[in-house]
mmCIF file of C-alpha atoms in Angstrom:
data_model
loop_
_atom_site.group_PDB
_atom_site.id
_atom_site.type_symbol
_atom_site.label_atom_id
_atom_site.label_comp_id
_atom_site.label_asym_id
_atom_site.label_seq_id
_atom_site.Cartn_x
_atom_site.Cartn_y
_atom_site.Cartn_z
ATOM 1 C CA MET A 264 48.034 -82.042 39.996
ATOM 2 C CA THR A 265 49.236 -84.920 37.428
ATOM 3 C CA SER A 266 51.989 -81.997 36.304
ATOM 4 C CA GLY A 267 53.339 -81.844 39.678
ATOM 5 C CA VAL A 268 53.390 -86.136 40.116
ATOM 6 C CA LEU A 269 54.838 -86.433 36.253
ATOM 7 C CA LYS A 270 57.777 -84.164 37.471
ATOM 8 C CA ASP A 271 58.549 -85.746 40.494
ATOM 9 C CA LYS A 272 58.138 -89.420 39.603
ATOM 10 C CA ILE A 273 59.796 -89.100 35.800
ATOM 11 C CA GLY A 274 61.241 -85.524 35.243
ATOM 12 C CA ARG A 275 63.452 -85.649 38.903
ATOM 13 C CA PRO A 276 64.896 -89.030 38.414
ATOM 14 C CA ILE A 277 66.032 -88.811 34.835
ATOM 15 C CA LEU A 278 67.937 -85.337 35.548
ATOM 16 C CA LYS A 279 69.443 -86.934 38.696
ATOM 17 C CA LEU A 280 70.205 -89.628 36.575
ATOM 18 C CA LEU A 281 71.748 -86.938 33.823
ATOM 19 C CA LYS A 282 73.649 -85.021 36.335
ATOM 20 C CA GLN A 283 74.818 -88.103 38.655
ATOM 21 C CA GLY A 284 77.529 -85.178 40.940
ATOM 22 C CA ILE A 285 79.333 -85.142 37.516
ATOM 23 C CA SER A 286 82.019 -82.850 36.709
ATOM 24 C CA PRO A 287 81.896 -80.807 33.684
ATOM 25 C CA GLU A 288 85.189 -83.212 32.726
ATOM 26 C CA ARG A 289 83.489 -86.453 33.071
ATOM 27 C CA LEU A 290 80.063 -85.125 31.381
ATOM 28 C CA SER A 291 81.970 -83.776 28.655
ATOM 29 C CA LEU A 292 84.038 -87.019 28.064
ATOM 30 C CA SER A 293 80.538 -89.034 28.666
ATOM 31 C CA ILE A 294 79.370 -86.569 25.288
ATOM 32 C CA ALA A 295 82.805 -87.393 23.740
ATOM 33 C CA PHE A 296 82.747 -90.952 23.796
ATOM 34 C CA GLY A 297 79.217 -91.255 23.424
ATOM 35 C CA ALA A 298 79.327 -89.356 19.943
ATOM 36 C CA VAL A 299 82.518 -90.932 18.830
ATOM 37 C CA ILE A 300 81.489 -94.524 19.410
ATOM 38 C CA GLY A 301 78.341 -94.111 18.045
ATOM 39 C CA MET A 302 79.855 -93.324 14.542
ATOM 40 C CA PHE A 303 81.856 -96.491 15.012
ATOM 41 C CA PRO A 304 81.247 -98.498 11.150
ATOM 42 C CA VAL A 305 79.780 -101.309 12.161
ATOM 43 C CA LEU A 306 75.959 -101.064 12.135
ATOM 44 C CA GLY A 307 74.804 -102.421 15.234
ATOM 45 C CA ALA A 308 77.852 -102.827 17.806
ATOM 46 C CA THR A 309 77.757 -99.390 19.199
ATOM 47 C CA THR A 310 75.299 -99.784 22.030
ATOM 48 C CA LEU A 311 76.882 -102.597 23.519
ATOM 49 C CA ILE A 312 80.498 -100.746 22.755
ATOM 50 C CA SER A 313 79.388 -97.651 24.705
ATOM 51 C CA ALA A 314 77.671 -99.129 27.519
ATOM 52 C CA ALA A 315 81.132 -101.433 28.246
ATOM 53 C CA VAL A 316 83.174 -98.260 27.692
ATOM 54 C CA ALA A 317 80.898 -96.377 29.948
ATOM 55 C CA VAL A 318 81.301 -98.833 32.635
ATOM 56 C CA ALA A 319 84.955 -99.269 32.147
ATOM 57 C CA LEU A 320 85.395 -95.455 32.473
ATOM 58 C CA ARG A 321 82.831 -94.657 35.098
ATOM 59 C CA LEU A 322 81.016 -92.196 32.916
ATOM 60 C CA ASN A 323 77.481 -91.319 32.825
ATOM 61 C CA GLN A 324 75.612 -94.423 31.255
ATOM 62 C CA PRO A 325 72.583 -92.064 30.260
ATOM 63 C CA VAL A 326 74.628 -89.587 28.474
ATOM 64 C CA VAL A 327 76.927 -91.752 26.865
ATOM 65 C CA GLN A 328 74.278 -93.580 25.334
ATOM 66 C CA LEU A 329 72.241 -90.613 24.610
ATOM 67 C CA PHE A 330 75.161 -88.948 22.345
ATOM 68 C CA ASN A 331 75.494 -92.564 20.741
ATOM 69 C CA TYR A 332 71.803 -92.704 19.709
ATOM 70 C CA LEU A 333 71.753 -88.677 18.469
ATOM 71 C CA VAL A 334 74.892 -89.677 16.479
ATOM 72 C CA TYR A 335 73.243 -92.548 14.796
ATOM 73 C CA PRO A 336 72.279 -90.913 11.447
ATOM 74 C CA LEU A 337 75.670 -89.971 10.951
ATOM 75 C CA GLN A 338 77.497 -93.552 11.631
ATOM 76 C CA ILE A 339 74.823 -94.371 8.337
ATOM 77 C CA VAL A 340 75.907 -91.281 6.678
ATOM 78 C CA LEU A 341 79.746 -92.199 7.529
ATOM 79 C CA LEU A 342 80.092 -95.923 6.456
ATOM 80 C CA ILE A 343 81.020 -95.693 3.136
ATOM 81 C CA PRO A 344 83.241 -92.420 3.823
ATOM 82 C CA PHE A 345 85.161 -94.791 5.992
ATOM 83 C CA MET A 346 85.185 -97.960 3.638
ATOM 84 C CA SER A 347 86.533 -95.605 1.444
ATOM 85 C CA PHE A 348 89.140 -94.081 3.427
ATOM 86 C CA GLY A 349 90.021 -97.059 4.612
ATOM 87 C CA ALA A 350 90.614 -98.853 1.521
ATOM 88 C CA PHE A 351 92.561 -95.521 0.438
ATOM 89 C CA ILE A 352 95.016 -96.052 3.552
ATOM 90 C CA PHE A 353 95.419 -99.950 2.719
ATOM 91 C CA GLN A 354 95.857 -99.017 -1.029
ATOM 92 C CA GLU A 355 92.858 -101.384 -1.655
ATOM 93 C CA ASP A 356 89.886 -100.340 -3.966
ATOM 94 C CA PRO A 357 86.855 -98.687 -2.685
ATOM 95 C CA PRO A 358 83.651 -100.606 -2.357
ATOM 96 C CA PRO A 359 81.542 -99.923 -5.462
ATOM 97 C CA PHE A 360 77.986 -99.552 -3.576
ATOM 98 C CA SER A 361 76.005 -97.088 -2.000
ATOM 99 C CA VAL A 362 74.409 -96.691 1.714
ATOM 100 C CA GLN A 363 71.102 -97.861 0.464
ATOM 101 C CA GLU A 364 73.222 -101.218 -1.309
ATOM 102 C CA LEU A 365 75.277 -101.654 1.765
ATOM 103 C CA GLY A 366 71.855 -101.721 4.099
ATOM 104 C CA ALA A 367 70.327 -104.055 1.821
ATOM 105 C CA LEU A 368 73.034 -106.409 1.734
ATOM 106 C CA PHE A 369 72.976 -106.418 5.743
ATOM 107 C CA ARG A 370 69.187 -106.647 5.975
ATOM 108 C CA GLN A 371 69.115 -109.965 3.671
ATOM 109 C CA ASP A 372 72.265 -111.844 5.624
ATOM 110 C CA PHE A 373 73.722 -109.650 7.939
ATOM 111 C CA TRP A 374 76.768 -112.099 9.406
ATOM 112 C CA GLY A 375 77.436 -113.120 5.427
ATOM 113 C CA THR A 376 77.884 -109.326 4.703
ATOM 114 C CA ILE A 377 80.001 -109.239 7.762
ATOM 115 C CA ALA A 378 81.926 -112.102 6.182
ATOM 116 C CA SER A 379 82.354 -111.336 2.839
ATOM 117 C CA PHE A 380 83.354 -107.474 3.635
ATOM 118 C CA PHE A 381 85.712 -108.323 6.785
ATOM 119 C CA ASP A 382 88.699 -106.781 5.374
ATOM 120 C CA THR A 383 86.443 -103.316 4.126
ATOM 121 C CA ILE A 384 85.030 -103.294 7.674
ATOM 122 C CA LEU A 385 88.487 -104.099 9.078
ATOM 123 C CA TYR A 386 90.067 -100.577 6.692
ATOM 124 C CA ALA A 387 86.502 -99.120 7.944
ATOM 125 C CA ILE A 388 87.409 -99.444 11.543
ATOM 126 C CA VAL A 389 91.270 -98.132 11.001
ATOM 127 C CA ALA A 390 89.879 -95.242 9.415
ATOM 128 C CA TRP A 391 87.384 -94.153 11.876
ATOM 129 C CA LEU A 392 90.226 -94.373 14.586
ATOM 130 C CA LEU A 393 92.197 -92.251 12.528
ATOM 131 C CA VAL A 394 89.322 -89.539 12.113
ATOM 132 C CA CYS A 395 87.841 -89.933 15.395
ATOM 133 C CA ALA A 396 90.898 -89.714 17.864
ATOM 134 C CA PRO A 397 91.048 -85.692 16.901
ATOM 135 C CA LEU A 398 87.367 -85.670 16.753
ATOM 136 C CA PHE A 399 87.321 -86.675 20.486
ATOM 137 C CA ALA A 400 89.664 -84.362 21.460
ATOM 138 C CA GLY A 401 88.031 -81.580 20.154
ATOM 139 C CA ILE A 402 84.402 -82.482 21.649
ATOM 140 C CA TYR A 403 85.897 -82.922 24.822
ATOM 141 C CA ALA A 404 88.047 -79.859 24.724
ATOM 142 C CA ILE A 405 84.803 -77.309 23.399
ATOM 143 C CA GLY A 406 82.850 -79.508 26.146
ATOM 144 C CA VAL A 407 84.606 -78.824 29.129
ATOM 145 C CA PRO A 408 84.297 -75.021 29.066
ATOM 146 C CA VAL A 409 80.691 -74.893 27.659
ATOM 147 C CA LEU A 410 79.713 -77.259 30.712
ATOM 148 C CA ARG A 411 81.816 -75.247 33.052
ATOM 149 C CA ARG A 412 79.823 -72.434 31.930
ATOM 150 C CA PHE A 413 76.494 -73.810 31.526
ATOM 151 C CA GLY A 414 76.349 -77.120 32.669
ATOM 152 C CA PRO A 415 74.196 -78.356 35.510
ATOM 153 C CA THR A 416 76.912 -77.679 38.199
ATOM 154 C CA ALA A 417 77.676 -74.201 36.774
ATOM 155 C CA LYS A 418 77.171 -71.278 39.267
ATOM 156 C CA ASN A 419 74.314 -69.946 37.478
ATOM 157 C CA SER A 420 72.362 -72.812 36.973
ATOM 158 C CA VAL A 421 69.055 -72.765 37.792
ATOM 159 C CA PRO A 422 68.312 -75.426 41.211
ATOM 160 C CA GLU A 423 66.076 -78.386 40.846
#
């Protein structure tokens, strides 16, 4: 009895939100945008950016946010490489610190760190754009056929 109520009151609404009558192409776009924006090299900005992109492009908001959150560990791991790659692109010295040191700086004074590393952050954003454009295309290109075959609108999918 309890599991039936949970399924009806929680499970089905969540499943409906995730499906939203969405095509494999739109679902793959939602996944690709969520994953790529989730790696944006500015800590704390990805949720708002993902939400804005999802609203502007009429993408599946829960899927965009889900993949944004799933790649959060990659955002942390790729922060220094994006900064270093950006410095390389602009022929500047790479940042001389680790992810832990950068995290400590942000925790001590978020806005002060942003101000002092403004150029470095801009370089990292340029590097992110260069890396994520082909990454986005790859996620989308792989996602569409996979979702056509196995996604919620596939002919062999299990009914609600």
